[in-house]
GROMACS .gro file of C-alpha atoms in nm:
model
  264
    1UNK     CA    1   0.925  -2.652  -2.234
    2UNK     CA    2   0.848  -2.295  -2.245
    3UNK     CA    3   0.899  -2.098  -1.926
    4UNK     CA    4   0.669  -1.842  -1.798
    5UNK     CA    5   0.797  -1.572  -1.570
    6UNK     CA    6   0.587  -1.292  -1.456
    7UNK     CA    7   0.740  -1.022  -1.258
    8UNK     CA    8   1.089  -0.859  -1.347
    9UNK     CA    9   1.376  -1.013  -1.391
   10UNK     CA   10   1.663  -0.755  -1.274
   11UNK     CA   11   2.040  -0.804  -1.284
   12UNK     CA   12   2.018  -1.151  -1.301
   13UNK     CA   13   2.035  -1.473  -1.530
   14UNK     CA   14   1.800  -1.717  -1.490
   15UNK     CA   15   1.825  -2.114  -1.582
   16UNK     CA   16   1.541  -2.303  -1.638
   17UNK     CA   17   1.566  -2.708  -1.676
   18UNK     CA   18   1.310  -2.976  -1.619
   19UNK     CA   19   1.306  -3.365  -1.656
   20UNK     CA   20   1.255  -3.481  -1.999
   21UNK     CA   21   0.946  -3.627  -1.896
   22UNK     CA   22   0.777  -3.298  -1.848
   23UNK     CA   23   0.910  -3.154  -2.183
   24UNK     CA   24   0.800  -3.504  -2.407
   25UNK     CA   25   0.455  -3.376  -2.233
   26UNK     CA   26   0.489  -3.068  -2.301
   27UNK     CA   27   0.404  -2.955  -1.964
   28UNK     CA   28   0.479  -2.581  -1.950
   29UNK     CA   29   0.665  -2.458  -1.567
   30UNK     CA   30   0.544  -2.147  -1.462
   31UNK     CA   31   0.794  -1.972  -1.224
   32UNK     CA   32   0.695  -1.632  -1.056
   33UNK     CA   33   0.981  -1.373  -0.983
   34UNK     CA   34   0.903  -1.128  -0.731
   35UNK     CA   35   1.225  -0.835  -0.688
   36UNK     CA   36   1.259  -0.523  -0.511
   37UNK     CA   37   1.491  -0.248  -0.507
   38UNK     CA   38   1.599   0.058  -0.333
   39UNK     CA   39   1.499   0.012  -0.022
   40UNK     CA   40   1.693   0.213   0.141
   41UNK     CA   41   1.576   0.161   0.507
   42UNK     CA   42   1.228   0.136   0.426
   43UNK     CA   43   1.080  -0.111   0.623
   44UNK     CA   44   0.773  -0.038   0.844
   45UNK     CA   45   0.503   0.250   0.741
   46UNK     CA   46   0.685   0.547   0.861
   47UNK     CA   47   0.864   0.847   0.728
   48UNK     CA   48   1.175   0.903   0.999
   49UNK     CA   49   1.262   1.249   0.812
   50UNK     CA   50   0.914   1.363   0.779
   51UNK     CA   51   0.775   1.243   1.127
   52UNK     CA   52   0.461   1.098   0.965
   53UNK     CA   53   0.299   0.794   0.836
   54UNK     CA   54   0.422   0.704   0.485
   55UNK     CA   55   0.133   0.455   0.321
   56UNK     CA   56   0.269   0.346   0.008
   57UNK     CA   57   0.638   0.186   0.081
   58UNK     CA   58   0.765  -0.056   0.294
   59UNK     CA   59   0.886  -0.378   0.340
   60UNK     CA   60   0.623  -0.488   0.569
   61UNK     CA   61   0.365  -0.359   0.286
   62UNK     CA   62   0.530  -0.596   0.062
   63UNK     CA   63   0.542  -0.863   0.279
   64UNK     CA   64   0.175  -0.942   0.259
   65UNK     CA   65   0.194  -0.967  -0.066
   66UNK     CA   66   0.465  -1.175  -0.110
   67UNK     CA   67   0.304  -1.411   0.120
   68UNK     CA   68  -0.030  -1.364  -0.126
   69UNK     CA   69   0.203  -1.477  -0.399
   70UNK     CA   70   0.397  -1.737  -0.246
   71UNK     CA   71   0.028  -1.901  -0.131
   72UNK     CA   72  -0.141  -1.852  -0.442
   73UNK     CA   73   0.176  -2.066  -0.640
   74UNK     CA   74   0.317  -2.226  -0.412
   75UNK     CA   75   0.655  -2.418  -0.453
   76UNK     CA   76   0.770  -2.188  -0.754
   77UNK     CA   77   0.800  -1.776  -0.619
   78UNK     CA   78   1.134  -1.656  -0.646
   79UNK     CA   79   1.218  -1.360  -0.451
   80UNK     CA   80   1.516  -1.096  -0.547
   81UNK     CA   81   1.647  -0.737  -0.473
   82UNK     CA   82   1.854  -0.549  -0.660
   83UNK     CA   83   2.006  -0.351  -0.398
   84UNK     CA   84   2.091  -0.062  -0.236
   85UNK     CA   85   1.970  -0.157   0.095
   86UNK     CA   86   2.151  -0.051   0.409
   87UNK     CA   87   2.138   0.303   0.324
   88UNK     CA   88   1.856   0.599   0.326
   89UNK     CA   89   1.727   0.715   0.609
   90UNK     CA   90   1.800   0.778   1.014
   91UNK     CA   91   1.696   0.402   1.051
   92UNK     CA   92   1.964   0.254   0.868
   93UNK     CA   93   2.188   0.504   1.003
   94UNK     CA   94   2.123   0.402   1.330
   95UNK     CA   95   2.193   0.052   1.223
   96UNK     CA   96   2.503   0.133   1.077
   97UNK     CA   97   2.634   0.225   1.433
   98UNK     CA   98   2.644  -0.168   1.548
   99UNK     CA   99   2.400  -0.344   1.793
  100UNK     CA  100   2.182  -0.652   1.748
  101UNK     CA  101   2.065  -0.763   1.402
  102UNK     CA  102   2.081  -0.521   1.119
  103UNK     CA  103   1.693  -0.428   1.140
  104UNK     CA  104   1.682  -0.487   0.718
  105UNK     CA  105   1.830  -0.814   0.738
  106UNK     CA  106   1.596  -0.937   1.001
  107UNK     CA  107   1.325  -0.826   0.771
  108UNK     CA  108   1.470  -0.971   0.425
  109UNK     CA  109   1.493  -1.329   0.669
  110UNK     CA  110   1.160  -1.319   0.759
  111UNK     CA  111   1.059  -1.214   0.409
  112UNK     CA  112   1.247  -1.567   0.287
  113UNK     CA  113   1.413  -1.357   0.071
  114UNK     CA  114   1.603  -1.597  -0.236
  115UNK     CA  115   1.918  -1.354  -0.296
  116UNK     CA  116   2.020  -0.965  -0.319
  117UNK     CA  117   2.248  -0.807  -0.589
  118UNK     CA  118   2.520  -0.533  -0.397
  119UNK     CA  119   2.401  -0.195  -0.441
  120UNK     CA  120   2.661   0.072  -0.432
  121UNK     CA  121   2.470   0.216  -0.164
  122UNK     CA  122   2.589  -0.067   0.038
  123UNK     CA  123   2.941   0.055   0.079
  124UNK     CA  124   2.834   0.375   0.232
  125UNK     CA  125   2.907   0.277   0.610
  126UNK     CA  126   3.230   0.092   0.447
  127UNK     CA  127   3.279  -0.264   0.423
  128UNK     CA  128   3.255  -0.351   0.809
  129UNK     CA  129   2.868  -0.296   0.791
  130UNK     CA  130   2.860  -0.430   0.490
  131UNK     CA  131   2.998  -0.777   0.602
  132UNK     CA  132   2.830  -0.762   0.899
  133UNK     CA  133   2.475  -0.755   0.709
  134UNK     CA  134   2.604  -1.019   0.512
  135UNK     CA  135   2.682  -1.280   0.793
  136UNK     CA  136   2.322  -1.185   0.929
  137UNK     CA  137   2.192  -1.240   0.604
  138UNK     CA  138   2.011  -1.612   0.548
  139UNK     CA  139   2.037  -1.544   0.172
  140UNK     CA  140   2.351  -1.442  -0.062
  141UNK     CA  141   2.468  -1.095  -0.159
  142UNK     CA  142   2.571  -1.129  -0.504
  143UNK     CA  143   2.810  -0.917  -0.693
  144UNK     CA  144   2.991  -1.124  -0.974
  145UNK     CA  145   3.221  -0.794  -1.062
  146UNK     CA  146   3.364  -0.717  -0.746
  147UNK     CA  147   3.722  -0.873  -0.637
  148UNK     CA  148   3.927  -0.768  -0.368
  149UNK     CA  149   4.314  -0.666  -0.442
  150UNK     CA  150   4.467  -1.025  -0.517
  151UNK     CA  151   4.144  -1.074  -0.769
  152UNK     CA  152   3.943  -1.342  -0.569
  153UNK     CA  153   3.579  -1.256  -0.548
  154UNK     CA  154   3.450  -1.023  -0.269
  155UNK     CA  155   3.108  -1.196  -0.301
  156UNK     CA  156   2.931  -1.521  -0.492
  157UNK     CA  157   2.869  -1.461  -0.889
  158UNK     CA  158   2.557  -1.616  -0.839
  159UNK     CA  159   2.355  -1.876  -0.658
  160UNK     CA  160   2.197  -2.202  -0.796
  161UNK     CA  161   1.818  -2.239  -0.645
  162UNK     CA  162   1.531  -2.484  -0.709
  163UNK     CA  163   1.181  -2.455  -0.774
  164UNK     CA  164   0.940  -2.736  -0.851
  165UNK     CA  165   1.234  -2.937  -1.014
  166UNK     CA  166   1.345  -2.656  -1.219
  167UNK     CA  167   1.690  -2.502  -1.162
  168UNK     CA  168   1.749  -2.170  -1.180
  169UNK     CA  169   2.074  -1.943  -1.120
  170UNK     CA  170   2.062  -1.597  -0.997
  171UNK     CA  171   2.342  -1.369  -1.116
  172UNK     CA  172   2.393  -1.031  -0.944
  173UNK     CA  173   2.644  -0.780  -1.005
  174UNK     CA  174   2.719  -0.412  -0.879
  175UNK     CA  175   2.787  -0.078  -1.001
  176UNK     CA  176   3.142   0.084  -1.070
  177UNK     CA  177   3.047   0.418  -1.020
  178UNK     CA  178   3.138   0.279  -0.628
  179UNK     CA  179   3.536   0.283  -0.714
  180UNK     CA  180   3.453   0.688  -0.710
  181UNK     CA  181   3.162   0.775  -0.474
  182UNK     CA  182   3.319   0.530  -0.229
  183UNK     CA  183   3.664   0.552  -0.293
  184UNK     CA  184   3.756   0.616   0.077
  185UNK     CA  185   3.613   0.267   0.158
  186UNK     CA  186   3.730   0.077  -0.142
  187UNK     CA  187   4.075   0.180  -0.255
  188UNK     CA  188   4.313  -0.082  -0.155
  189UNK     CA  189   4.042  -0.328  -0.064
  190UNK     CA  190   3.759  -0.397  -0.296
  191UNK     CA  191   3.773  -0.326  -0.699
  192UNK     CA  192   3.430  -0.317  -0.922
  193UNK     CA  193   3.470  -0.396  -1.302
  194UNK     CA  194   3.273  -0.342  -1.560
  195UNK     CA  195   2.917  -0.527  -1.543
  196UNK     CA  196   2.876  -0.702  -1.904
  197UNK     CA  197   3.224  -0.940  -1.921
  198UNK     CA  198   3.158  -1.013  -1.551
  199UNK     CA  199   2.802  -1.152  -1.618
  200UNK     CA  200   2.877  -1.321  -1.903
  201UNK     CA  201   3.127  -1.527  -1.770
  202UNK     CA  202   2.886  -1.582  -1.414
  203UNK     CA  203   2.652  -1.694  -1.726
  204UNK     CA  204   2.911  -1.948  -1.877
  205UNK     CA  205   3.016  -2.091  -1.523
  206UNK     CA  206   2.698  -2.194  -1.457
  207UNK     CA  207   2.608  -2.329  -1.822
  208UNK     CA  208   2.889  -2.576  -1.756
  209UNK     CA  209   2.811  -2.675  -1.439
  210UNK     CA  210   2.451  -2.742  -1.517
  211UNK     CA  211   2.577  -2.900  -1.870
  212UNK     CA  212   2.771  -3.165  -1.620
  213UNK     CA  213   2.418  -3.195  -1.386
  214UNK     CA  214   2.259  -3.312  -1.704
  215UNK     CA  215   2.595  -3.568  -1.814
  216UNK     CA  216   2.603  -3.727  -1.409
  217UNK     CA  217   2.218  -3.780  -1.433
  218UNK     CA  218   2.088  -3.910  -1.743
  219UNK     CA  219   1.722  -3.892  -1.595
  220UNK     CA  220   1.754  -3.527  -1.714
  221UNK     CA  221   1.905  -3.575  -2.039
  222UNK     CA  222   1.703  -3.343  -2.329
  223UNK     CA  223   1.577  -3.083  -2.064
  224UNK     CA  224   1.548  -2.766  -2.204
  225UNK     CA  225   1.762  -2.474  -2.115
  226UNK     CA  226   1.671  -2.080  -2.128
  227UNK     CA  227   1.859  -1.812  -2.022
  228UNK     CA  228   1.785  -1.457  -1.966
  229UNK     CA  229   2.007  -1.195  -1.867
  230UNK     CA  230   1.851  -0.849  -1.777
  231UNK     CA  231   1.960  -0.506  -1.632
  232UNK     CA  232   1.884  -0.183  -1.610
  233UNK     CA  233   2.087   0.173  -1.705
  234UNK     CA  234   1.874   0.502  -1.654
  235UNK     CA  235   1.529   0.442  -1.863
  236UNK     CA  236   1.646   0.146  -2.051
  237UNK     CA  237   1.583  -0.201  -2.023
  238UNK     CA  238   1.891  -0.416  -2.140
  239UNK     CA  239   1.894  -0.767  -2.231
  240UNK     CA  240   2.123  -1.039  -2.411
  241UNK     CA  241   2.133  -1.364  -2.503
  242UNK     CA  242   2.438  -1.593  -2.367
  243UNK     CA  243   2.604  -1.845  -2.599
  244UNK     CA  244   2.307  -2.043  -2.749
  245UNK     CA  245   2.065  -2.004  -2.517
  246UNK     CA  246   1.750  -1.836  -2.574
  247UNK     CA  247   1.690  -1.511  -2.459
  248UNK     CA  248   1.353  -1.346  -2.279
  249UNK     CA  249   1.221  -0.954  -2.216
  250UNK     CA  250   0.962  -1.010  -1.933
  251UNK     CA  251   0.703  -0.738  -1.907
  252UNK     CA  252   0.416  -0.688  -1.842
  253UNK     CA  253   0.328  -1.078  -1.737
  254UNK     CA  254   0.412  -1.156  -2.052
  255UNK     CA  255   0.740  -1.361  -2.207
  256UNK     CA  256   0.859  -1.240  -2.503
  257UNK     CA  257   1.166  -1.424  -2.697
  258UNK     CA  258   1.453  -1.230  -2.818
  259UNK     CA  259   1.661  -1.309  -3.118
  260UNK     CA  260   1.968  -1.157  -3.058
  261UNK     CA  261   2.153  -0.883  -2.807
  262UNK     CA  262   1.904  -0.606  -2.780
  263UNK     CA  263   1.839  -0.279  -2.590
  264UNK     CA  264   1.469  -0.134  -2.551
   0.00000   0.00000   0.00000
């Protein structure tokens, strides 16, 4: 089986796996992978500092399309953020403060959104807000390198989803530079390490545990497995391949193997 994705992948590890029957066919599994980031507040068409209709961001923009996508393949539309969220402007501000639903969560619900890496941004209104969001939240936060002082996770590593029988694990992880901008909210409470060991061993975990789906139900013996893990630092794209699974740079609507651990 060979997996099409179209759309970024961002932060995140993706397993694909399908019955042997569709692989002795050769019947390919097209998934599409929709992900945002930076919000930061932006939800309906308005500018809050400028006073004035803002056109070209918004969550309620992207909600139409997302509901495009979703309808033109339906059963197999993943949708992601990468964070950095409940921050930006007076509307998330006035969110912070407390009061009925966080007004981004109630839009990432009705969006159906799949999961959300932790942006740093989301520890700006400390970790009360924070956890608040993410009990409002019908979808995980994920942040596989952040553990709280006696090392158990803050957040999930990752979540296991499902898409036209094909399995696929989203891994989301955070960025350190929180232990200084947000030191006031962290120290003593919540501890981000370094991104790449983190992942990797999110990436393991959930090779095993789908390694013991395929033992308990022989139906699924010989799927195929590929795993791509993906992030971004400043202008580059970063991607590596995990133990022996196959690794994938996705852009442009196009799925291109890579042979080894690779920066572009």
């Amino acid at each position: 089986m060979v997996p099409s994705f179209r759309a970024a992948l961002l932060a995140s590890a993706a397993f694909v796996f399908a019955p042997a029957a569709a692989l002795a066919q050769g019947i390919p599994v097209d998934l599409v992978v929709a992900a945002t980031t930076d919000v930061h507040g932006r939800l309906r068409g308005w500018d809050y500092f400028a006073d004035s209709a803002e056109g070209t961001r918004g969550l309620a923009r992207l909600a139409t399309a997302v509901d495009s996508l979703r309808g033109a393949n339906p059963g197999r539309v993943i949708l992601v953020d990468a964070g950095d969220l409940l921050q930006g402007n007076p509307l998330t501000y006035v969110a912070s403060r407390g009061g009925g639903t966080h007004p981004v969560m109630a839009a990432m619900n009705a969006m159906r959104y799949d999961a959300a890496a932790v942006g740093n941004h989301e520890f700006n209104y400390g970790l009360p807000v924070l956890a608040r969001a993410v009990s409002e939240a019908k979808f995980p936060f994920l942040a596989a390198n952040a553990r709280r002082p006696d090392g158990s996770r803050s957040f999930p590593a990752f979540v296991l989803l499902e898409r036209t029988g094909v399995k696929v694990a989203i891994v989301g992880a955070t960025n350190p530079g929180a232990n200084v901008w947000d030191r006031g909210h962290l120290q003593n409470r919540l501890t981000v390490s370094d991104i790449v060991p983190e992942v990797r061993a999110a990436v393991e975990t959930v090779n095993t545990r789908i390694h013991k789906y395929a033992i308990e139900h022989p139906e699924n013996r010989g799927m195929g497995t590929t795993t791509t893990v993906a992030g971004i630092l400043g202008d580059k794209l970063y991607l590596c391949q995990v133990g022996d699974s196959r690794g994938y740079l996705v852009r442009g609507g196009t799925a291109t193997q890579i042979t080894k651990d690779q920066s572009l």
